[in-house]
Coordinates of C-alpha atoms in Angstrom, one line a residue:
Chain A
M1 CA 105.9 120.0 84.2
K2 CA 104.3 123.2 85.5
Q3 CA 106.9 125.9 86.1
I4 CA 106.6 128.1 89.2
D5 CA 107.9 131.5 90.0
P6 CA 111.2 131.2 91.9
I7 CA 109.9 133.8 94.3
W8 CA 107.5 131.2 95.8
I9 CA 110.3 128.8 96.4
E10 CA 112.4 131.6 98.1
R11 CA 109.4 132.6 100.3
A12 CA 108.8 128.9 101.2
R13 CA 112.5 128.6 102.1
H14 CA 112.0 131.4 104.6
G15 CA 109.1 129.6 106.2
D16 CA 106.1 131.1 104.4
E17 CA 103.5 128.3 104.5
E18 CA 101.2 130.0 102.0
A19 CA 104.0 130.0 99.5
F20 CA 104.7 126.4 100.3
T21 CA 101.0 125.6 99.7
M22 CA 101.4 127.1 96.2
L23 CA 104.3 124.8 95.6
V24 CA 102.3 121.8 96.7
E25 CA 99.5 122.9 94.3
A26 CA 102.0 123.2 91.4
Y27 CA 103.8 119.9 92.0
Q28 CA 101.0 117.7 93.3
T29 CA 100.4 115.9 90.0
P30 CA 104.0 115.2 89.0
V31 CA 104.8 113.9 92.5
F32 CA 101.6 111.9 92.7
N33 CA 102.2 110.4 89.2
L34 CA 105.7 109.4 90.2
C35 CA 104.5 107.7 93.4
Y36 CA 101.6 106.0 91.5
R37 CA 104.0 104.6 88.9
M38 CA 106.4 103.5 91.6
L39 CA 103.9 102.0 93.9
G40 CA 101.1 101.0 91.5
E41 CA 98.3 101.8 93.8
S42 CA 96.3 105.0 94.2
T43 CA 96.0 105.2 98.0
A44 CA 99.6 104.3 98.7
A45 CA 100.6 106.8 96.0
E46 CA 98.6 109.6 97.7
D47 CA 100.1 108.8 101.1
A48 CA 103.6 108.7 99.6
A49 CA 103.0 112.1 97.8
Q50 CA 101.7 113.6 101.1
E51 CA 104.8 112.3 102.9
T52 CA 107.0 113.6 100.1
F53 CA 105.7 117.2 100.5
W54 CA 106.1 117.0 104.3
R55 CA 109.7 116.0 103.8
V56 CA 110.2 118.8 101.2
W57 CA 108.9 121.2 103.8
Q58 CA 111.3 119.9 106.4
K59 CA 114.3 120.0 104.1
I60 CA 113.4 123.1 102.1
K61 CA 115.9 125.3 104.0
S62 CA 118.7 123.1 102.8
Y63 CA 117.5 123.2 99.2
D64 CA 120.2 124.6 96.8
P65 CA 118.5 127.2 94.5
Q66 CA 121.1 126.4 91.9
R67 CA 119.4 123.0 91.4
S68 CA 116.1 122.5 89.6
F69 CA 113.3 122.5 92.2
S70 CA 111.2 120.0 90.4
T71 CA 114.2 117.6 90.1
W72 CA 114.8 118.0 93.8
V73 CA 111.2 117.3 94.8
L74 CA 111.0 114.3 92.5
S75 CA 114.2 112.9 93.9
I76 CA 112.7 113.1 97.4
A77 CA 109.6 111.3 96.2
A78 CA 111.7 108.6 94.3
H79 CA 113.8 107.9 97.4
Y80 CA 110.8 107.7 99.6
C81 CA 109.0 105.2 97.2
I82 CA 112.2 103.1 96.9
D83 CA 112.5 102.9 100.7
Q84 CA 108.8 102.1 101.0
Q85 CA 109.1 99.2 98.5
R86 CA 112.2 97.9 100.2
K87 CA 110.3 97.9 103.5
Q88 CA 107.1 96.4 102.3
K89 CA 108.7 93.9 99.9
I90 CA 105.8 94.3 97.6
T91 CA 104.9 91.0 95.9
I92 CA 106.7 90.6 92.6
F93 CA 104.4 89.1 90.0
E94 CA 105.6 86.0 88.3
L95 CA 105.7 86.2 84.5
D96 CA 103.3 83.4 84.2
E97 CA 100.7 85.2 86.3
Y98 CA 100.4 88.0 83.7
P99 CA 97.2 88.5 81.9
D100 CA 97.8 88.5 78.2
F101 CA 98.4 91.8 76.6
D102 CA 99.1 93.0 73.1
L103 CA 99.9 96.6 72.6
G104 CA 100.2 96.2 68.9
D105 CA 103.0 96.7 66.5
P106 CA 104.5 100.2 66.8
H107 CA 105.2 100.4 63.1
M108 CA 101.5 100.0 62.3
P109 CA 99.4 103.2 62.8
N110 CA 96.8 102.3 65.3
P111 CA 94.8 105.1 67.0
E112 CA 93.5 102.7 69.6
I113 CA 97.0 102.3 71.0
T114 CA 96.9 105.8 72.4
V115 CA 93.8 105.1 74.4
I116 CA 95.1 103.4 77.4
T117 CA 92.3 101.4 79.1
N118 CA 92.3 100.4 82.7
E119 CA 93.3 96.9 81.8
E120 CA 96.3 98.2 79.9
E121 CA 97.1 100.5 82.8
E122 CA 97.1 97.5 85.1
T123 CA 99.2 95.5 82.7
L124 CA 101.7 98.4 82.4
H125 CA 102.0 98.4 86.2
R126 CA 102.6 94.7 86.3
M127 CA 105.3 95.1 83.7
I128 CA 107.0 97.9 85.5
N129 CA 106.7 96.0 88.8
Q130 CA 109.0 93.4 87.4
L131 CA 111.8 95.8 87.8
N132 CA 113.5 96.3 91.2
P133 CA 112.6 99.7 92.8
P134 CA 115.8 101.7 91.8
D135 CA 115.6 100.4 88.2
R136 CA 111.9 101.2 88.1
A137 CA 112.6 104.8 89.4
A138 CA 115.2 105.2 86.7
V139 CA 112.8 104.0 83.9
I140 CA 110.0 106.2 85.2
L141 CA 112.2 109.3 85.4
K142 CA 113.6 108.7 82.0
Y143 CA 110.5 107.8 80.0
W144 CA 107.7 109.7 81.9
Y145 CA 109.6 112.8 83.0
G146 CA 112.2 112.9 80.2
C147 CA 115.1 113.2 82.6
S148 CA 118.6 112.9 81.3
E149 CA 120.9 110.2 82.7
E150 CA 122.9 112.9 84.5
E151 CA 119.7 114.2 86.2
I152 CA 118.7 110.7 87.2
S153 CA 122.1 110.1 88.6
Q154 CA 121.7 113.2 90.8
M155 CA 118.1 112.3 91.8
L156 CA 118.9 108.7 92.8
S157 CA 122.4 109.4 94.2
L158 CA 124.0 107.1 91.7
T159 CA 126.8 107.5 89.2
V160 CA 126.0 108.1 85.6
S161 CA 127.4 104.8 84.6
A162 CA 125.3 103.1 87.2
V163 CA 122.2 104.8 85.8
K164 CA 123.1 103.6 82.3
S165 CA 123.7 100.1 83.5
R166 CA 120.3 100.1 85.4
L167 CA 118.5 101.4 82.4
H168 CA 120.2 98.8 80.1
R169 CA 119.1 96.0 82.5
A170 CA 115.6 97.4 82.9
R171 CA 115.1 97.7 79.1
R172 CA 116.2 94.1 78.7
Q173 CA 113.7 93.0 81.3
L174 CA 110.9 95.0 79.8
A175 CA 111.6 93.5 76.4
E176 CA 111.7 90.0 77.8
V177 CA 108.3 90.5 79.5
V178 CA 106.7 91.6 76.2
T179 CA 108.3 88.7 74.3
K180 CA 107.2 86.2 76.9
N181 CA 103.6 87.6 76.8
Q182 CA 103.5 87.6 73.0
S183 CA 104.6 84.0 72.8
T184 CA 102.0 83.0 75.5
T185 CA 99.3 84.8 73.5
L186 CA 100.4 83.0 70.3
Q187 CA 100.4 79.6 72.1
R188 CA 96.9 80.1 73.5
G189 CA 95.7 81.3 70.1
S190 CA 96.9 78.2 68.4
S191 CA 95.5 75.9 71.1
D192 CA 92.1 77.6 70.8
E193 CA 92.2 77.1 67.0
A194 CA 93.0 73.4 67.6
L195 CA 90.1 73.1 70.0
S196 CA 87.6 74.7 67.6
L197 CA 88.7 72.3 64.8
Chain B
M1 CA 125.2 84.5 64.7
K2 CA 127.0 87.3 66.6
H3 CA 124.7 89.7 68.4
Y4 CA 127.5 92.1 69.5
P5 CA 127.3 95.1 69.2
Y6 CA 123.8 95.1 67.9
E7 CA 122.1 93.9 71.2
G8 CA 123.9 96.7 73.0
W9 CA 122.8 99.3 70.5
I10 CA 119.2 98.2 70.9
L11 CA 119.2 98.1 74.7
D12 CA 121.1 101.4 75.1
D13 CA 118.3 103.2 73.4
I14 CA 120.5 105.8 71.8
D15 CA 120.4 107.7 68.5
L16 CA 122.7 105.9 66.1
D17 CA 124.5 107.6 63.1
E18 CA 123.4 106.6 59.6
T19 CA 126.1 104.0 59.1
R20 CA 125.4 102.2 62.4
R21 CA 121.6 102.4 61.8
A22 CA 122.0 100.8 58.4
D23 CA 124.3 98.2 59.9
L24 CA 121.7 97.5 62.6
E25 CA 118.8 97.3 60.1
A26 CA 120.8 94.8 58.0
H27 CA 121.5 92.7 61.1
L28 CA 117.8 92.8 62.2
A29 CA 116.7 91.5 58.8
L30 CA 118.9 88.5 59.3
C31 CA 118.7 87.9 63.1
P32 CA 115.3 86.9 64.5
R33 CA 116.5 87.1 68.1
C34 CA 117.7 90.7 67.8
A35 CA 114.6 91.6 65.7
Q36 CA 112.3 90.3 68.5
L37 CA 114.3 92.1 71.1
S38 CA 114.1 95.4 69.2
R39 CA 110.3 94.9 68.6
S40 CA 109.5 94.0 72.2
L41 CA 111.5 96.9 73.6
R42 CA 109.8 99.3 71.2
I43 CA 106.4 98.0 72.3
A44 CA 107.3 98.3 76.0
L45 CA 108.7 101.8 75.8
Q46 CA 105.8 103.0 73.7
A47 CA 103.4 101.6 76.3
I48 CA 105.3 103.5 79.0
R49 CA 105.5 106.8 77.0
N50 CA 101.8 106.6 76.0
A51 CA 100.5 106.1 79.5
P52 CA 98.7 109.2 80.7
E53 CA 99.9 111.3 83.7
Q54 CA 97.9 110.3 86.8
K55 CA 96.3 113.4 88.3
A56 CA 96.5 114.0 92.0
P57 CA 93.2 113.1 93.7
A58 CA 90.7 115.9 94.4
G59 CA 91.3 117.5 97.8
F60 CA 95.0 116.6 97.8
I61 CA 96.1 120.1 98.9
H62 CA 93.3 120.3 101.5
K63 CA 94.4 117.0 103.0
F64 CA 98.0 118.2 103.1
V65 CA 97.2 121.5 104.8
S66 CA 94.9 119.9 107.3
S67 CA 97.4 117.2 108.2
F68 CA 100.2 119.8 108.3
E69 CA 99.6 121.0 111.9
S70 CA 99.2 117.5 113.3
R71 CA 102.4 116.4 111.6
R72 CA 104.2 119.4 113.1
R73 CA 102.8 118.7 116.6
L74 CA 103.8 115.0 116.3
Q75 CA 107.3 116.1 115.3
E76 CA 107.5 118.5 118.2
R77 CA 106.3 115.8 120.6
K78 CA 109.0 113.5 119.2
Q79 CA 111.6 116.2 119.7
A80 CA 110.4 116.8 123.3
R81 CA 110.5 113.0 123.9
T82 CA 114.1 112.8 122.6
L83 CA 115.1 115.8 124.7
A84 CA 113.5 114.2 127.8
I85 CA 115.3 110.8 127.1
V86 CA 118.6 112.6 126.6
F87 CA 118.1 114.6 129.8
A88 CA 117.0 111.5 131.8
S89 CA 119.9 109.4 130.4
T90 CA 122.4 112.2 131.3
A91 CA 121.0 112.5 134.8
L92 CA 121.1 108.7 135.3
T93 CA 124.7 108.6 134.1
V94 CA 125.6 111.4 136.5
V95 CA 124.0 109.5 139.3
L96 CA 125.7 106.3 138.4
V97 CA 129.1 107.9 138.0
S98 CA 128.6 109.7 141.3
L99 CA 127.6 106.5 143.0
Y100 CA 130.7 104.8 141.5
V101 CA 133.0 107.7 142.6
F102 CA 131.5 108.3 146.0
L103 CA 130.2 104.8 146.9
P104 CA 132.5 102.2 145.3
E105 CA 131.1 99.4 147.5
L106 CA 127.3 99.2 147.1
S107 CA 126.5 97.1 150.2
L108 CA 123.8 98.3 152.5
I109 CA 126.2 99.2 155.3
S110 CA 128.7 100.8 153.1
L111 CA 125.9 102.5 151.2
A112 CA 124.8 104.4 154.3
A113 CA 128.4 105.1 155.3
G114 CA 129.2 106.1 151.8
A115 CA 126.1 108.4 151.5
I116 CA 127.2 110.2 154.7
S117 CA 130.8 110.5 153.6
A118 CA 129.5 111.7 150.2
V119 CA 127.5 114.4 151.8
V120 CA 130.4 115.3 153.9
G121 CA 132.6 115.3 150.8
L122 CA 130.1 117.4 148.9
L123 CA 130.0 119.9 151.8
E124 CA 133.7 120.0 152.0
G125 CA 133.9 120.6 148.2
L126 CA 131.3 123.3 148.5
H127 CA 133.4 124.8 151.4
H128 CA 136.5 124.8 149.1
V129 CA 134.5 126.5 146.3
I130 CA 133.2 129.2 148.6
S131 CA 136.6 129.8 150.1
F132 CA 138.1 129.9 146.6
I133 CA 135.5 132.5 145.5
S134 CA 136.0 134.6 148.6
N135 CA 139.8 134.5 148.1
A136 CA 139.4 135.4 144.5
Y137 CA 137.0 138.2 145.5
K138 CA 139.6 139.6 148.0
N139 CA 142.6 139.2 145.7
L140 CA 141.3 140.0 142.2
S141 CA 141.1 143.5 140.9
P142 CA 137.6 145.1 140.6
S143 CA 137.8 145.1 136.8
A144 CA 138.6 141.4 136.7
L145 CA 135.7 140.8 139.1
I146 CA 133.4 142.8 136.8
V147 CA 134.4 140.8 133.7
I148 CA 133.9 137.5 135.5
G149 CA 130.5 138.7 136.8
L150 CA 129.4 139.8 133.4
V151 CA 130.5 136.5 131.8
F152 CA 128.7 134.5 134.5
A153 CA 125.6 136.7 134.2
G154 CA 125.7 136.3 130.4
W155 CA 125.9 132.6 130.6
V156 CA 123.0 132.4 133.0
L157 CA 120.9 134.7 130.8
L158 CA 121.7 132.7 127.7
A159 CA 120.8 129.4 129.4
S160 CA 117.5 130.9 130.7
L161 CA 116.6 132.3 127.2
T162 CA 117.3 129.0 125.5
L163 CA 115.2 127.1 128.1
G164 CA 112.4 129.7 127.8
L165 CA 112.4 129.6 124.0
S166 CA 112.3 125.8 124.0
V167 CA 109.3 125.7 126.4
W168 CA 107.5 128.4 124.4
K169 CA 108.0 126.6 121.1
L170 CA 106.9 123.3 122.5
A171 CA 103.9 124.5 124.5
F172 CA 102.5 127.7 123.2
R173 CA 103.2 128.0 119.5
K174 CA 100.0 128.4 117.6
S175 CA 99.0 127.1 114.2
E176 CA 100.0 129.4 111.4
V177 CA 98.9 127.3 108.5
K178 CA 97.0 129.2 105.9
Q179 CA 93.8 127.3 105.3

């Protein structure tokens, strides 16, 4: 994540709007990316990111400089997205509605795996969308932002053991989704073979 | 076959020491369920880690800056509305309490009689206040009068400044957003 001179944060805390604009510029992509991963849709993510920065501006006087600014900003974004999803009750996709996907065996070197196509991106969203919003936020913060469990606990206002438990549950769900899809793909493959014979 | 503690080791996604790792590998070679769990989890986490960072759309900052002033105005309007509701509610409460105190029976006849007696009561109360002030003025020492006068003047000044500042902030504050 892009690091910013603390002087800009200090100036923004004292009401300097130009300094705050610098902060928005520095953190727009991490915040947008978090919102996008949480909400799964570009327009909603942009609105959420805009709202996040407005909330950051409103609360910036209460920001504790001892804390990491990026962690603080991301926690505001995560809370907002969780609230939005609770309000909207975004449709949870059933496992059977999934399109087939096969991301390959991680043990096998495959350069194609690093090229994420739009279809894979959509599939990834559907996989992530299986998780409930706080679990999703924990997974995103852990695997996209490399946050520690302690940081996640601070960001989501949870205990460290609650974060561990949520991540444990989320990982099980993710693994189950992949297993289910792989078995569906295999079943379809064998029925196609039977038809061709 | 027992899956404990291997399932937990897989799902906790932690670095295992050499002994445990060897133990887990040996279990995975024998247990198709845990092997599938481990494989699926690795695929899922790799897909997440490999997903590229989504860049903010072009014009994101411009959009934020241009909506900044309208968001602030909206917030100030909300604050003003809240202030007006609080003021109106307080005034209504005062009126209702006054009616209850001064006009306990709200029939039409007693309302008129009550209103007259309330006015008389208010005038009487005012008379008492005035006589209290004049007695105090006659009996208190000049220094005490000066202190009371200063405190009263200070309070009035503070109230006027607060009111003036609120009106200025709500009505005349200009945009300071750096475009």
